[in-house]
Amino acid sequence: MTSATEDRVERGLGAAGAEPPQAPPVQAVTERPLRADARRNIQKVLEAAEIVFASEGLAVPIDTIAARAGVGVGTVYRHFPTKEALFYAVVTAHLEKMVARAQELADSPEPTEALFTFMGEVVTLAAKKRDLQDEMARAGMCEPGFHASIKAQLNRAFALLLADAQAAGGVRSDVGPDDVTSLLMGACLASPGRSEPSPSMVSVIFDGLRARTPAAG
């Protein structure tokens, strides 16, 4: 995030994303700087675990994840001491990507289109990751407190995108981040059994958010 972006956050947007207390998360074992091959192995494990957890649930053996990633079981345990730690890391990485994308779009010269781009990507990703989200809920990882810190970062980044679009006159001023989030959640939940959101539904949401040009007298 650029200094300009940070300045906008400090001018009030961050307050809405105040972070609630949270128990220390279970992190990967490794704290020292990793070699390139170790980083690649971790990435392969996370990608494989995301797919396997979504399709087979948290009860899946670590051996299955290791085989899917093409690494040994010892490699998985070297970085993630428990299956829960691996699950936590998968979800955290997923949320971190969303934060990074929102921060990237925050410097766009077209703030309204940046907001709608992010919203469209969120809805599409949520539809594709519905199985993982269901498994997160069954594991209690959607309860208040889990991933509170990274969720607060995502809330602040999204609030910034919305505020910039409103300041540019492209989005109506009478909606807030909670309103828009509710609309997005509705779009995600309204297409059960689909891996893609309804384009018409997303279009209706965008049209409803756009600022109206006063009719000529």
PDB file of N, CA and C in Angstrom, residues 54-138:
ATOM      1  N   ALA A  54     -11.531 -28.593   0.784  1.00  0.00           N
ATOM      2  CA  ALA A  54     -12.839 -28.226   0.255  1.00  0.00           C
ATOM      3  C   ALA A  54     -13.610 -29.456  -0.215  1.00  0.00           C
ATOM      4  N   SER A  55     -12.911 -30.405  -0.820  1.00  0.00           N
ATOM      5  CA  SER A  55     -13.595 -31.556  -1.403  1.00  0.00           C
ATOM      6  C   SER A  55     -13.802 -32.700  -0.416  1.00  0.00           C
ATOM      7  N   GLU A  56     -12.894 -32.848   0.563  1.00  0.00           N
ATOM      8  CA  GLU A  56     -12.952 -34.017   1.443  1.00  0.00           C
ATOM      9  C   GLU A  56     -13.106 -33.678   2.913  1.00  0.00           C
ATOM     10  N   GLY A  57     -13.009 -32.388   3.262  1.00  0.00           N
ATOM     11  CA  GLY A  57     -13.212 -32.007   4.657  1.00  0.00           C
ATOM     12  C   GLY A  57     -11.927 -32.027   5.464  1.00  0.00           C
ATOM     13  N   LEU A  58     -12.054 -31.557   6.706  1.00  0.00           N
ATOM     14  CA  LEU A  58     -10.888 -31.434   7.576  1.00  0.00           C
ATOM     15  C   LEU A  58     -10.363 -32.782   8.052  1.00  0.00           C
ATOM     16  N   ALA A  59     -11.173 -33.836   7.908  1.00  0.00           N
ATOM     17  CA  ALA A  59     -10.758 -35.160   8.371  1.00  0.00           C
ATOM     18  C   ALA A  59      -9.796 -35.847   7.410  1.00  0.00           C
ATOM     19  N   VAL A  60      -9.517 -35.243   6.269  1.00  0.00           N
ATOM     20  CA  VAL A  60      -8.658 -35.875   5.275  1.00  0.00           C
ATOM     21  C   VAL A  60      -7.256 -36.099   5.853  1.00  0.00           C
ATOM     22  N   PRO A  61      -6.627 -37.242   5.587  1.00  0.00           N
ATOM     23  CA  PRO A  61      -5.276 -37.501   6.107  1.00  0.00           C
ATOM     24  C   PRO A  61      -4.244 -36.553   5.491  1.00  0.00           C
ATOM     25  N   ILE A  62      -3.248 -36.218   6.268  1.00  0.00           N
ATOM     26  CA  ILE A  62      -2.158 -35.379   5.773  1.00  0.00           C
ATOM     27  C   ILE A  62      -1.462 -36.046   4.591  1.00  0.00           C
ATOM     28  N   ASP A  63      -1.416 -37.384   4.605  1.00  0.00           N
ATOM     29  CA  ASP A  63      -0.780 -38.114   3.503  1.00  0.00           C
ATOM     30  C   ASP A  63      -1.428 -37.760   2.160  1.00  0.00           C
ATOM     31  N   THR A  64      -2.752 -37.586   2.166  1.00  0.00           N
ATOM     32  CA  THR A  64      -3.462 -37.255   0.935  1.00  0.00           C
ATOM     33  C   THR A  64      -3.054 -35.883   0.420  1.00  0.00           C
ATOM     34  N   ILE A  65      -2.918 -34.946   1.344  1.00  0.00           N
ATOM     35  CA  ILE A  65      -2.513 -33.589   0.960  1.00  0.00           C
ATOM     36  C   ILE A  65      -1.084 -33.598   0.441  1.00  0.00           C
ATOM     37  N   ALA A  66      -0.206 -34.318   1.119  1.00  0.00           N
ATOM     38  CA  ALA A  66       1.187 -34.387   0.695  1.00  0.00           C
ATOM     39  C   ALA A  66       1.297 -34.993  -0.698  1.00  0.00           C
ATOM     40  N   ALA A  67       0.546 -36.071  -0.950  1.00  0.00           N
ATOM     41  CA  ALA A  67       0.581 -36.711  -2.265  1.00  0.00           C
ATOM     42  C   ALA A  67       0.070 -35.762  -3.338  1.00  0.00           C
ATOM     43  N   ARG A  68      -0.978 -35.029  -3.032  1.00  0.00           N
ATOM     44  CA  ARG A  68      -1.534 -34.078  -4.003  1.00  0.00           C
ATOM     45  C   ARG A  68      -0.522 -32.970  -4.304  1.00  0.00           C
ATOM     46  N   ALA A  69       0.238 -32.561  -3.284  1.00  0.00           N
ATOM     47  CA  ALA A  69       1.225 -31.491  -3.466  1.00  0.00           C
ATOM     48  C   ALA A  69       2.515 -31.998  -4.080  1.00  0.00           C
ATOM     49  N   GLY A  70       2.710 -33.316  -4.093  1.00  0.00           N
ATOM     50  CA  GLY A  70       3.938 -33.872  -4.643  1.00  0.00           C
ATOM     51  C   GLY A  70       5.126 -33.737  -3.713  1.00  0.00           C
ATOM     52  N   VAL A  71       4.850 -33.728  -2.391  1.00  0.00           N
ATOM     53  CA  VAL A  71       5.931 -33.633  -1.410  1.00  0.00           C
ATOM     54  C   VAL A  71       5.760 -34.751  -0.396  1.00  0.00           C
ATOM     55  N   GLY A  72       6.771 -34.951   0.439  1.00  0.00           N
ATOM     56  CA  GLY A  72       6.686 -35.962   1.473  1.00  0.00           C
ATOM     57  C   GLY A  72       5.869 -35.472   2.661  1.00  0.00           C
ATOM     58  N   VAL A  73       5.336 -36.424   3.434  1.00  0.00           N
ATOM     59  CA  VAL A  73       4.552 -36.060   4.618  1.00  0.00           C
ATOM     60  C   VAL A  73       5.407 -35.256   5.595  1.00  0.00           C
ATOM     61  N   GLY A  74       6.683 -35.619   5.698  1.00  0.00           N
ATOM     62  CA  GLY A  74       7.571 -34.895   6.599  1.00  0.00           C
ATOM     63  C   GLY A  74       7.700 -33.428   6.226  1.00  0.00           C
ATOM     64  N   THR A  75       7.652 -33.132   4.936  1.00  0.00           N
ATOM     65  CA  THR A  75       7.728 -31.735   4.493  1.00  0.00           C
ATOM     66  C   THR A  75       6.528 -30.945   4.989  1.00  0.00           C
ATOM     67  N   VAL A  76       5.350 -31.575   4.948  1.00  0.00           N
ATOM     68  CA  VAL A  76       4.145 -30.893   5.432  1.00  0.00           C
ATOM     69  C   VAL A  76       4.281 -30.611   6.924  1.00  0.00           C
ATOM     70  N   TYR A  77       4.634 -31.643   7.704  1.00  0.00           N
ATOM     71  CA  TYR A  77       4.724 -31.471   9.154  1.00  0.00           C
ATOM     72  C   TYR A  77       5.864 -30.542   9.562  1.00  0.00           C
ATOM     73  N   ARG A  78       6.884 -30.426   8.719  1.00  0.00           N
ATOM     74  CA  ARG A  78       7.999 -29.544   9.037  1.00  0.00           C
ATOM     75  C   ARG A  78       7.529 -28.097   9.120  1.00  0.00           C
ATOM     76  N   HIS A  79       6.565 -27.743   8.311  1.00  0.00           N
ATOM     77  CA  HIS A  79       6.088 -26.363   8.273  1.00  0.00           C
ATOM     78  C   HIS A  79       4.755 -26.172   8.998  1.00  0.00           C
ATOM     79  N   PHE A  80       3.969 -27.249   9.094  1.00  0.00           N
ATOM     80  CA  PHE A  80       2.660 -27.153   9.739  1.00  0.00           C
ATOM     81  C   PHE A  80       2.526 -28.313  10.723  1.00  0.00           C
ATOM     82  N   PRO A  81       2.695 -28.064  12.015  1.00  0.00           N
ATOM     83  CA  PRO A  81       2.764 -29.148  12.998  1.00  0.00           C
ATOM     84  C   PRO A  81       1.461 -29.908  13.179  1.00  0.00           C
ATOM     85  N   THR A  82       0.323 -29.281  12.844  1.00  0.00           N
ATOM     86  CA  THR A  82      -0.963 -29.948  12.972  1.00  0.00           C
ATOM     87  C   THR A  82      -1.798 -29.668  11.724  1.00  0.00           C
ATOM     88  N   LYS A  83      -2.816 -30.480  11.548  1.00  0.00           N
ATOM     89  CA  LYS A  83      -3.722 -30.267  10.423  1.00  0.00           C
ATOM     90  C   LYS A  83      -4.472 -28.942  10.574  1.00  0.00           C
ATOM     91  N   GLU A  84      -4.801 -28.592  11.829  1.00  0.00           N
ATOM     92  CA  GLU A  84      -5.483 -27.329  12.078  1.00  0.00           C
ATOM     93  C   GLU A  84      -4.607 -26.141  11.687  1.00  0.00           C
ATOM     94  N   ALA A  85      -3.297 -26.251  11.947  1.00  0.00           N
ATOM     95  CA  ALA A  85      -2.376 -25.177  11.571  1.00  0.00           C
ATOM     96  C   ALA A  85      -2.341 -25.006  10.056  1.00  0.00           C
ATOM     97  N   LEU A  86      -2.392 -26.119   9.349  1.00  0.00           N
ATOM     98  CA  LEU A  86      -2.414 -26.058   7.883  1.00  0.00           C
ATOM     99  C   LEU A  86      -3.711 -25.433   7.398  1.00  0.00           C
ATOM    100  N   PHE A  87      -4.828 -25.822   7.986  1.00  0.00           N
ATOM    101  CA  PHE A  87      -6.121 -25.256   7.600  1.00  0.00           C
ATOM    102  C   PHE A  87      -6.132 -23.748   7.841  1.00  0.00           C
ATOM    103  N   TYR A  88      -5.624 -23.344   8.998  1.00  0.00           N
ATOM    104  CA  TYR A  88      -5.553 -21.913   9.323  1.00  0.00           C
ATOM    105  C   TYR A  88      -4.716 -21.180   8.278  1.00  0.00           C
ATOM    106  N   ALA A  89      -3.594 -21.761   7.896  1.00  0.00           N
ATOM    107  CA  ALA A  89      -2.705 -21.119   6.923  1.00  0.00           C
ATOM    108  C   ALA A  89      -3.373 -20.995   5.555  1.00  0.00           C
ATOM    109  N   VAL A  90      -4.148 -22.011   5.171  1.00  0.00           N
ATOM    110  CA  VAL A  90      -4.852 -21.962   3.888  1.00  0.00           C
ATOM    111  C   VAL A  90      -5.825 -20.791   3.852  1.00  0.00           C
ATOM    112  N   VAL A  91      -6.612 -20.654   4.905  1.00  0.00           N
ATOM    113  CA  VAL A  91      -7.617 -19.588   4.947  1.00  0.00           C
ATOM    114  C   VAL A  91      -6.952 -18.224   5.032  1.00  0.00           C
ATOM    115  N   THR A  92      -5.889 -18.133   5.834  1.00  0.00           N
ATOM    116  CA  THR A  92      -5.175 -16.865   5.958  1.00  0.00           C
ATOM    117  C   THR A  92      -4.603 -16.431   4.620  1.00  0.00           C
ATOM    118  N   ALA A  93      -3.995 -17.360   3.894  1.00  0.00           N
ATOM    119  CA  ALA A  93      -3.431 -17.038   2.575  1.00  0.00           C
ATOM    120  C   ALA A  93      -4.525 -16.573   1.624  1.00  0.00           C
ATOM    121  N   HIS A  94      -5.684 -17.196   1.698  1.00  0.00           N
ATOM    122  CA  HIS A  94      -6.819 -16.820   0.861  1.00  0.00           C
ATOM    123  C   HIS A  94      -7.244 -15.374   1.145  1.00  0.00           C
ATOM    124  N   LEU A  95      -7.345 -15.021   2.419  1.00  0.00           N
ATOM    125  CA  LEU A  95      -7.753 -13.668   2.797  1.00  0.00           C
ATOM    126  C   LEU A  95      -6.661 -12.644   2.467  1.00  0.00           C
ATOM    127  N   GLU A  96      -5.407 -13.036   2.645  1.00  0.00           N
ATOM    128  CA  GLU A  96      -4.301 -12.115   2.340  1.00  0.00           C
ATOM    129  C   GLU A  96      -4.281 -11.730   0.863  1.00  0.00           C
ATOM    130  N   LYS A  97      -4.620 -12.687  -0.002  1.00  0.00           N
ATOM    131  CA  LYS A  97      -4.674 -12.384  -1.437  1.00  0.00           C
ATOM    132  C   LYS A  97      -5.756 -11.350  -1.731  1.00  0.00           C
ATOM    133  N   MET A  98      -6.884 -11.462  -1.030  1.00  0.00           N
ATOM    134  CA  MET A  98      -7.961 -10.501  -1.225  1.00  0.00           C
ATOM    135  C   MET A  98      -7.553  -9.112  -0.753  1.00  0.00           C
ATOM    136  N   VAL A  99      -6.848  -9.049   0.383  1.00  0.00           N
ATOM    137  CA  VAL A  99      -6.374  -7.758   0.886  1.00  0.00           C
ATOM    138  C   VAL A  99      -5.397  -7.134  -0.104  1.00  0.00           C
ATOM    139  N   ALA A 100      -4.450  -7.930  -0.585  1.00  0.00           N
ATOM    140  CA  ALA A 100      -3.459  -7.419  -1.534  1.00  0.00           C
ATOM    141  C   ALA A 100      -4.113  -6.905  -2.801  1.00  0.00           C
ATOM    142  N   ARG A 101      -5.139  -7.608  -3.269  1.00  0.00           N
ATOM    143  CA  ARG A 101      -5.835  -7.168  -4.483  1.00  0.00           C
ATOM    144  C   ARG A 101      -6.563  -5.842  -4.242  1.00  0.00           C
ATOM    145  N   ALA A 102      -7.220  -5.713  -3.110  1.00  0.00           N
ATOM    146  CA  ALA A 102      -7.917  -4.459  -2.796  1.00  0.00           C
ATOM    147  C   ALA A 102      -6.932  -3.302  -2.695  1.00  0.00           C
ATOM    148  N   GLN A 103      -5.779  -3.547  -2.088  1.00  0.00           N
ATOM    149  CA  GLN A 103      -4.771  -2.498  -1.948  1.00  0.00           C
ATOM    150  C   GLN A 103      -4.178  -2.125  -3.306  1.00  0.00           C
ATOM    151  N   GLU A 104      -4.033  -3.117  -4.169  1.00  0.00           N
ATOM    152  CA  GLU A 104      -3.539  -2.846  -5.525  1.00  0.00           C
ATOM    153  C   GLU A 104      -4.503  -1.941  -6.278  1.00  0.00           C
ATOM    154  N   LEU A 105      -5.797  -2.231  -6.170  1.00  0.00           N
ATOM    155  CA  LEU A 105      -6.809  -1.460  -6.884  1.00  0.00           C
ATOM    156  C   LEU A 105      -7.021  -0.078  -6.274  1.00  0.00           C
ATOM    157  N   ALA A 106      -6.594   0.120  -5.022  1.00  0.00           N
ATOM    158  CA  ALA A 106      -6.815   1.402  -4.350  1.00  0.00           C
ATOM    159  C   ALA A 106      -6.081   2.547  -5.037  1.00  0.00           C
ATOM    160  N   ASP A 107      -5.055   2.265  -5.799  1.00  0.00           N
ATOM    161  CA  ASP A 107      -4.289   3.305  -6.488  1.00  0.00           C
ATOM    162  C   ASP A 107      -4.724   3.478  -7.937  1.00  0.00           C
ATOM    163  N   SER A 108      -5.848   2.890  -8.311  1.00  0.00           N
ATOM    164  CA  SER A 108      -6.335   3.010  -9.682  1.00  0.00           C
ATOM    165  C   SER A 108      -6.800   4.441  -9.960  1.00  0.00           C
ATOM    166  N   PRO A 109      -6.551   4.945 -11.177  1.00  0.00           N
ATOM    167  CA  PRO A 109      -7.035   6.285 -11.526  1.00  0.00           C
ATOM    168  C   PRO A 109      -8.544   6.319 -11.741  1.00  0.00           C
ATOM    169  N   GLU A 110      -9.182   5.138 -11.786  1.00  0.00           N
ATOM    170  CA  GLU A 110     -10.628   5.043 -11.959  1.00  0.00           C
ATOM    171  C   GLU A 110     -11.219   4.342 -10.734  1.00  0.00           C
ATOM    172  N   PRO A 111     -11.433   5.078  -9.654  1.00  0.00           N
ATOM    173  CA  PRO A 111     -11.833   4.440  -8.398  1.00  0.00           C
ATOM    174  C   PRO A 111     -13.168   3.701  -8.453  1.00  0.00           C
ATOM    175  N   THR A 112     -14.103   4.200  -9.240  1.00  0.00           N
ATOM    176  CA  THR A 112     -15.397   3.519  -9.321  1.00  0.00           C
ATOM    177  C   THR A 112     -15.246   2.152  -9.976  1.00  0.00           C
ATOM    178  N   GLU A 113     -14.546   2.116 -11.094  1.00  0.00           N
ATOM    179  CA  GLU A 113     -14.338   0.835 -11.764  1.00  0.00           C
ATOM    180  C   GLU A 113     -13.451  -0.082 -10.915  1.00  0.00           C
ATOM    181  N   ALA A 114     -12.537   0.502 -10.146  1.00  0.00           N
ATOM    182  CA  ALA A 114     -11.703  -0.309  -9.255  1.00  0.00           C
ATOM    183  C   ALA A 114     -12.570  -1.009  -8.218  1.00  0.00           C
ATOM    184  N   LEU A 115     -13.524  -0.273  -7.638  1.00  0.00           N
ATOM    185  CA  LEU A 115     -14.436  -0.865  -6.660  1.00  0.00           C
ATOM    186  C   LEU A 115     -15.247  -1.993  -7.285  1.00  0.00           C
ATOM    187  N   PHE A 116     -15.817  -1.755  -8.453  1.00  0.00           N
ATOM    188  CA  PHE A 116     -16.654  -2.774  -9.088  1.00  0.00           C
ATOM    189  C   PHE A 116     -15.826  -3.970  -9.539  1.00  0.00           C
ATOM    190  N   THR A 117     -14.597  -3.718  -9.955  1.00  0.00           N
ATOM    191  CA  THR A 117     -13.713  -4.833 -10.308  1.00  0.00           C
ATOM    192  C   THR A 117     -13.482  -5.733  -9.103  1.00  0.00           C
ATOM    193  N   PHE A 118     -13.178  -5.114  -7.971  1.00  0.00           N
ATOM    194  CA  PHE A 118     -12.920  -5.889  -6.756  1.00  0.00           C
ATOM    195  C   PHE A 118     -14.173  -6.654  -6.331  1.00  0.00           C
ATOM    196  N   MET A 119     -15.307  -5.979  -6.344  1.00  0.00           N
ATOM    197  CA  MET A 119     -16.547  -6.643  -5.954  1.00  0.00           C
ATOM    198  C   MET A 119     -16.847  -7.833  -6.853  1.00  0.00           C
ATOM    199  N   GLY A 120     -16.663  -7.657  -8.164  1.00  0.00           N
ATOM    200  CA  GLY A 120     -16.910  -8.754  -9.090  1.00  0.00           C
ATOM    201  C   GLY A 120     -15.986  -9.930  -8.832  1.00  0.00           C
ATOM    202  N   GLU A 121     -14.725  -9.636  -8.534  1.00  0.00           N
ATOM    203  CA  GLU A 121     -13.768 -10.705  -8.260  1.00  0.00           C
ATOM    204  C   GLU A 121     -14.106 -11.428  -6.956  1.00  0.00           C
ATOM    205  N   VAL A 122     -14.559 -10.668  -5.963  1.00  0.00           N
ATOM    206  CA  VAL A 122     -14.921 -11.281  -4.681  1.00  0.00           C
ATOM    207  C   VAL A 122     -16.092 -12.242  -4.854  1.00  0.00           C
ATOM    208  N   VAL A 123     -17.118 -11.816  -5.578  1.00  0.00           N
ATOM    209  CA  VAL A 123     -18.289 -12.665  -5.777  1.00  0.00           C
ATOM    210  C   VAL A 123     -17.915 -13.921  -6.566  1.00  0.00           C
ATOM    211  N   THR A 124     -17.114 -13.757  -7.603  1.00  0.00           N
ATOM    212  CA  THR A 124     -16.691 -14.904  -8.402  1.00  0.00           C
ATOM    213  C   THR A 124     -15.869 -15.879  -7.570  1.00  0.00           C
ATOM    214  N   LEU A 125     -14.937 -15.332  -6.781  1.00  0.00           N
ATOM    215  CA  LEU A 125     -14.093 -16.189  -5.949  1.00  0.00           C
ATOM    216  C   LEU A 125     -14.915 -16.898  -4.888  1.00  0.00           C
ATOM    217  N   ALA A 126     -15.873 -16.186  -4.293  1.00  0.00           N
ATOM    218  CA  ALA A 126     -16.704 -16.795  -3.257  1.00  0.00           C
ATOM    219  C   ALA A 126     -17.522 -17.951  -3.820  1.00  0.00           C
ATOM    220  N   ALA A 127     -18.010 -17.797  -5.050  1.00  0.00           N
ATOM    221  CA  ALA A 127     -18.779 -18.876  -5.678  1.00  0.00           C
ATOM    222  C   ALA A 127     -17.895 -20.097  -5.910  1.00  0.00           C
ATOM    223  N   LYS A 128     -16.675 -19.859  -6.356  1.00  0.00           N
ATOM    224  CA  LYS A 128     -15.769 -20.971  -6.642  1.00  0.00           C
ATOM    225  C   LYS A 128     -15.273 -21.652  -5.372  1.00  0.00           C
ATOM    226  N   LYS A 129     -15.187 -20.880  -4.268  1.00  0.00           N
ATOM    227  CA  LYS A 129     -14.639 -21.418  -3.026  1.00  0.00           C
ATOM    228  C   LYS A 129     -15.739 -21.790  -2.034  1.00  0.00           C
ATOM    229  N   ARG A 130     -16.967 -21.967  -2.504  1.00  0.00           N
ATOM    230  CA  ARG A 130     -18.067 -22.218  -1.569  1.00  0.00           C
ATOM    231  C   ARG A 130     -17.825 -23.477  -0.743  1.00  0.00           C
ATOM    232  N   ASP A 131     -17.267 -24.520  -1.360  1.00  0.00           N
ATOM    233  CA  ASP A 131     -17.015 -25.757  -0.613  1.00  0.00           C
ATOM    234  C   ASP A 131     -16.037 -25.524   0.520  1.00  0.00           C
ATOM    235  N   LEU A 132     -15.002 -24.706   0.260  1.00  0.00           N
ATOM    236  CA  LEU A 132     -14.033 -24.411   1.305  1.00  0.00           C
ATOM    237  C   LEU A 132     -14.698 -23.602   2.415  1.00  0.00           C
ATOM    238  N   GLN A 133     -15.551 -22.659   2.063  1.00  0.00           N
ATOM    239  CA  GLN A 133     -16.227 -21.845   3.065  1.00  0.00           C
ATOM    240  C   GLN A 133     -17.153 -22.689   3.926  1.00  0.00           C
ATOM    241  N   ASP A 134     -17.828 -23.655   3.305  1.00  0.00           N
ATOM    242  CA  ASP A 134     -18.690 -24.550   4.079  1.00  0.00           C
ATOM    243  C   ASP A 134     -17.873 -25.357   5.079  1.00  0.00           C
ATOM    244  N   GLU A 135     -16.711 -25.813   4.645  1.00  0.00           N
ATOM    245  CA  GLU A 135     -15.861 -26.590   5.541  1.00  0.00           C
ATOM    246  C   GLU A 135     -15.311 -25.703   6.650  1.00  0.00           C
ATOM    247  N   MET A 136     -14.990 -24.446   6.337  1.00  0.00           N
ATOM    248  CA  MET A 136     -14.556 -23.501   7.366  1.00  0.00           C
ATOM    249  C   MET A 136     -15.635 -23.345   8.430  1.00  0.00           C
ATOM    250  N   ALA A 137     -16.881 -23.216   8.002  1.00  0.00           N
ATOM    251  CA  ALA A 137     -17.982 -23.044   8.942  1.00  0.00           C
ATOM    252  C   ALA A 137     -18.134 -24.282   9.829  1.00  0.00           C
ATOM    253  N   ARG A 138     -18.021 -25.472   9.227  1.00  0.00           N
ATOM    254  CA  ARG A 138     -18.138 -26.690  10.017  1.00  0.00           C
ATOM    255  C   ARG A 138     -17.014 -26.809  11.029  1.00  0.00           C
TER     256      ARG A 138
END
